[in-house]
GROMACS .gro file of C-alpha atoms in nm:
model
  138
    1MET     CA    1   0.389   2.832   0.142
    2THR     CA    2   0.577   2.504   0.116
    3MET     CA    3   0.408   2.233  -0.084
    4MET     CA    4   0.457   1.864  -0.014
    5PRO     CA    5   0.711   1.725  -0.261
    6LEU     CA    6   0.534   1.552  -0.551
    7TYR     CA    7   0.744   1.237  -0.520
    8SER     CA    8   0.597   1.174  -0.175
    9ILE     CA    9   0.238   1.177  -0.295
   10ALA     CA   10   0.274   1.055  -0.652
   11SER     CA   11   0.154   0.703  -0.572
   12ASP     CA   12  -0.007   0.520  -0.286
   13ASN     CA   13   0.308   0.376  -0.138
   14GLY     CA   14   0.162   0.304   0.206
   15LEU     CA   15   0.323   0.610   0.363
   16THR     CA   16   0.153   0.881   0.559
   17THR     CA   17   0.345   1.208   0.564
   18VAL     CA   18   0.241   1.498   0.785
   19PRO     CA   19   0.400   1.839   0.843
   20SER     CA   20   0.552   1.918   1.181
   21SER     CA   21   0.498   2.244   1.366
   22PHE     CA   22   0.848   2.205   1.512
   23GLY     CA   23   1.207   2.184   1.394
   24LEU     CA   24   1.368   1.847   1.337
   25PRO     CA   25   1.541   1.808   1.677
   26GLU     CA   26   1.227   1.903   1.870
   27THR     CA   27   1.005   1.677   1.659
   28VAL     CA   28   1.240   1.384   1.722
   29SER     CA   29   1.256   1.462   2.096
   30ARG     CA   30   0.878   1.487   2.121
   31LEU     CA   31   0.837   1.160   1.934
   32GLU     CA   32   1.088   0.981   2.158
   33ALA     CA   33   0.910   1.113   2.470
   34LEU     CA   34   0.568   1.000   2.345
   35LEU     CA   35   0.699   0.652   2.263
   36LYS     CA   36   0.859   0.622   2.607
   37GLU     CA   37   0.539   0.744   2.774
   38LYS     CA   38   0.344   0.465   2.600
   39GLY     CA   39   0.598   0.198   2.698
   40VAL     CA   40   0.724   0.153   2.343
   41THR     CA   41   1.090   0.054   2.308
   42LEU     CA   42   1.310   0.279   2.094
   43PHE     CA   43   1.554   0.032   1.940
   44ALA     CA   44   1.752   0.281   1.732
   45ARG     CA   45   1.770   0.637   1.607
   46ILE     CA   46   1.962   0.673   1.284
   47ASP     CA   47   2.080   1.023   1.198
   48HIS     CA   48   2.119   1.006   0.819
   49GLN     CA   49   2.247   1.364   0.800
   50SER     CA   50   2.534   1.307   1.043
   51GLN     CA   51   2.630   0.988   0.860
   52ALA     CA   52   2.637   1.182   0.532
   53VAL     CA   53   2.863   1.447   0.689
   54LYS     CA   54   3.101   1.174   0.812
   55ALA     CA   55   3.122   1.051   0.453
   56GLY     CA   56   3.198   1.402   0.325
   57LEU     CA   57   2.849   1.445   0.179
   58THR     CA   58   2.559   1.678   0.244
   59LEU     CA   59   2.200   1.592   0.329
   60LYS     CA   60   1.910   1.781   0.481
   61GLY     CA   61   1.806   1.668   0.828
   62SER     CA   62   1.677   1.312   0.830
   63GLN     CA   63   1.639   1.087   1.133
   64LEU     CA   64   1.486   0.741   1.136
   65LEU     CA   65   1.342   0.608   1.461
   66ILE     CA   66   1.300   0.231   1.489
   67PHE     CA   67   1.064   0.131   1.767
   68GLY     CA   68   0.822  -0.134   1.877
   69ASN     CA   69   0.666  -0.353   2.137
   70PRO     CA   70   0.735  -0.728   2.112
   71LYS     CA   71   0.388  -0.804   2.249
   72MET     CA   72   0.239  -0.625   1.948
   73GLY     CA   73   0.481  -0.739   1.679
   74ASN     CA   74   0.523  -1.102   1.779
   75PRO     CA   75   0.172  -1.215   1.679
   76LEU     CA   76   0.219  -1.062   1.333
   77MET     CA   77   0.555  -1.232   1.281
   78LYS     CA   78   0.418  -1.566   1.403
   79ALA     CA   79   0.121  -1.545   1.167
   80VAL     CA   80   0.315  -1.416   0.866
   81PRO     CA   81   0.694  -1.441   0.908
   82THR     CA   82   0.762  -1.198   0.621
   83SER     CA   83   0.599  -0.918   0.822
   84ALA     CA   84   0.927  -0.906   1.017
   85ILE     CA   85   1.078  -0.715   0.722
   86ASP     CA   86   0.859  -0.419   0.826
   87LEU     CA   87   0.900  -0.464   1.201
   88PRO     CA   88   0.996  -0.302   1.427
   89MET     CA   89   0.797   0.000   1.314
   90LYS     CA   90   0.973   0.306   1.179
   91ALA     CA   91   0.911   0.679   1.169
   92LEU     CA   92   1.116   0.915   0.956
   93VAL     CA   93   1.151   1.279   1.058
   94TRP     CA   94   1.295   1.471   0.765
   95GLU     CA   95   1.355   1.818   0.630
   96ASP     CA   96   1.265   1.922   0.277
   97ALA     CA   97   1.462   2.159   0.051
   98ASP     CA   98   1.282   2.460   0.205
   99GLY     CA   99   1.365   2.355   0.561
  100LYS     CA  100   1.010   2.236   0.641
  101VAL     CA  101   1.003   1.932   0.872
  102TRP     CA  102   0.787   1.628   0.798
  103LEU     CA  103   0.704   1.298   0.968
  104SER     CA  104   0.651   0.986   0.755
  105TYR     CA  105   0.544   0.638   0.862
  106ASN     CA  106   0.390   0.321   0.719
  107ARG     CA  107   0.013   0.296   0.755
  108PRO     CA  108  -0.123  -0.024   0.914
  109ASP     CA  109  -0.332  -0.091   0.602
  110PHE     CA  110  -0.005  -0.105   0.406
  111LEU     CA  111   0.112  -0.389   0.632
  112LYS     CA  112  -0.223  -0.560   0.585
  113GLN     CA  113  -0.202  -0.537   0.207
  114ARG     CA  114   0.167  -0.620   0.179
  115HIS     CA  115   0.158  -0.924   0.407
  116GLY     CA  116  -0.207  -1.033   0.395
  117LEU     CA  117  -0.255  -0.969   0.766
  118GLY     CA  118  -0.598  -0.988   0.925
  119ASP     CA  119  -0.769  -0.693   1.089
  120ASP     CA  120  -0.748  -0.867   1.427
  121LEU     CA  121  -0.368  -0.870   1.411
  122LEU     CA  122  -0.348  -0.505   1.306
  123LYS     CA  123  -0.596  -0.368   1.557
  124PRO     CA  124  -0.324  -0.274   1.813
  125PHE     CA  125  -0.139  -0.077   1.542
  126VAL     CA  126  -0.431   0.144   1.436
  127PRO     CA  127  -0.376   0.412   1.709
  128LEU     CA  128  -0.009   0.439   1.611
  129GLY     CA  129  -0.069   0.714   1.354
  130THR     CA  130  -0.244   0.933   1.610
  131LEU     CA  131   0.041   0.884   1.855
  132LEU     CA  132   0.311   0.964   1.598
  133GLU     CA  133   0.130   1.267   1.461
  134LYS     CA  134   0.089   1.406   1.814
  135ALA     CA  135   0.464   1.476   1.808
  136THR     CA  136   0.413   1.718   1.518
  137LYS     CA  137   0.135   1.932   1.664
  138LYS     CA  138   0.142   2.227   1.905
   0.00000   0.00000   0.00000
């Protein structure tokens, strides 16, 4: 049985990390499809592993999806301009040393704490975790 790496749970860093029932490519594809279905714009997909290979290095699978909806993010950035450092939202699909695939993302309460955002501004972001985690489940 693969255990979650200790460094990921050692402190409350605002991240939620959940295991995926699928391989990395399928998890990423499922996540992209769910975002599209909900009308969320995928701004970028960064394949860290392929970039490492291009540099002559090795790295387990790791893909960062950057996504958002300006109608959701704009009110946060207007209220607290520094929140733009964490927007658009991101989800990291990554593979551990044993080949297990995980999905990590920032929790809305992390944004609240980090930027002093009110609950009213974060309300649209609360269902995000459920949506993202749906990509990891059969």
